[in-house]
Short mmCIF file of C-alpha atoms in Angstrom, two decimals:
data_model
loop_
_atom_site.label_atom_id
_atom_site.label_comp_id
_atom_site.label_asym_id
_atom_site.label_seq_id
_atom_site.Cartn_x
_atom_site.Cartn_y
_atom_site.Cartn_z
CA TYR A 1 66.55 63.82 65.16
CA THR A 2 69.30 61.78 66.83
CA ILE A 3 67.14 58.71 67.69
CA GLY A 4 66.10 58.83 63.85
CA VAL A 5 69.77 58.70 62.57
CA VAL A 6 70.65 56.02 65.06
CA ARG A 7 67.62 53.82 64.00
CA PHE A 8 68.71 54.41 60.28
CA THR A 9 72.35 53.44 60.91
CA LEU A 10 71.39 50.23 62.81
CA ARG A 11 68.90 49.30 60.04
CA GLU A 12 71.68 49.98 57.55
CA LEU A 13 74.21 47.85 59.62
CA LYS A 14 71.73 44.86 60.17
CA ARG A 15 70.48 44.24 56.67
CA PRO A 16 73.65 42.75 55.26
CA VAL A 17 74.18 41.08 58.63
CA ASP A 18 70.74 39.43 58.12
CA SER A 19 71.48 38.54 54.56
CA ILE A 20 74.62 36.46 55.23
CA THR A 21 73.26 35.04 58.48
CA GLU A 22 70.16 33.72 56.47
CA ARG A 23 72.38 32.31 53.76
CA MET A 24 74.65 30.69 56.38
CA GLY A 25 71.74 28.73 57.57
CA ARG A 26 70.80 27.70 54.09
CA VAL A 27 74.30 26.34 53.60
CA ALA A 28 74.43 24.55 56.96
CA SER A 29 71.06 22.73 55.94
CA GLY A 30 72.88 21.63 52.75
CA ASP A 31 71.91 24.41 50.16
CA LEU A 32 75.01 25.06 48.35
CA THR A 33 73.40 27.51 45.85
CA ALA A 34 73.07 30.00 48.79
CA GLY A 35 76.61 31.29 48.65
CA ASN A 36 76.06 34.78 46.74
CA ASP A 37 72.92 36.98 47.01
CA GLY A 38 74.67 39.46 44.86
CA THR A 39 73.16 42.46 47.00
CA THR A 40 76.24 43.10 49.22
CA ASN A 41 79.11 42.27 46.78
CA SER A 42 79.27 45.69 45.93
CA LEU A 43 79.83 47.05 49.32
CA ARG A 44 83.49 48.07 49.94
CA ASP A 45 83.38 47.62 53.68
CA GLU A 46 83.62 44.58 55.94
CA PHE A 47 80.30 43.46 54.98
CA GLY A 48 81.30 43.34 51.36
CA THR A 49 84.53 41.64 52.13
CA LEU A 50 82.65 39.03 54.40
CA ASN A 51 80.06 38.45 51.59
CA ARG A 52 82.62 37.88 48.99
CA GLU A 53 84.65 35.36 51.16
CA PHE A 54 81.59 33.41 52.09
CA ALA A 55 80.48 33.13 48.48
CA ALA A 56 84.28 31.87 47.64
CA MET A 57 83.96 29.27 50.64
CA VAL A 58 80.52 28.06 49.16
CA THR A 59 81.95 27.69 45.72
CA THR A 60 84.99 25.71 47.02
CA LEU A 61 82.70 23.71 48.89
CA SER A 62 80.38 22.87 46.00
CA ALA A 63 83.33 22.41 43.65
CA PRO A 64 83.78 18.57 44.20
CA ILE A 65 80.02 18.08 43.95
CA HIS A 66 79.95 19.82 40.47
CA ARG A 67 83.18 17.81 39.28
CA THR A 68 81.19 14.39 39.85
CA MET A 69 78.16 15.28 38.21
#
């Protein structure tokens, strides 16, 4: 029983980390559309905060590009 709870908890913690890590890689490669996946915005923990701040950062980075278009 305990092992199952630990596995579930780790999987739930890993999912938002994997999501933002994947999007960070995309942004690092130049894809400024990868800022927000919408799946972790509603989280009211550190992962949600990290996701919202990352999305805001990507929006700020892409703003000068959108102004010149």
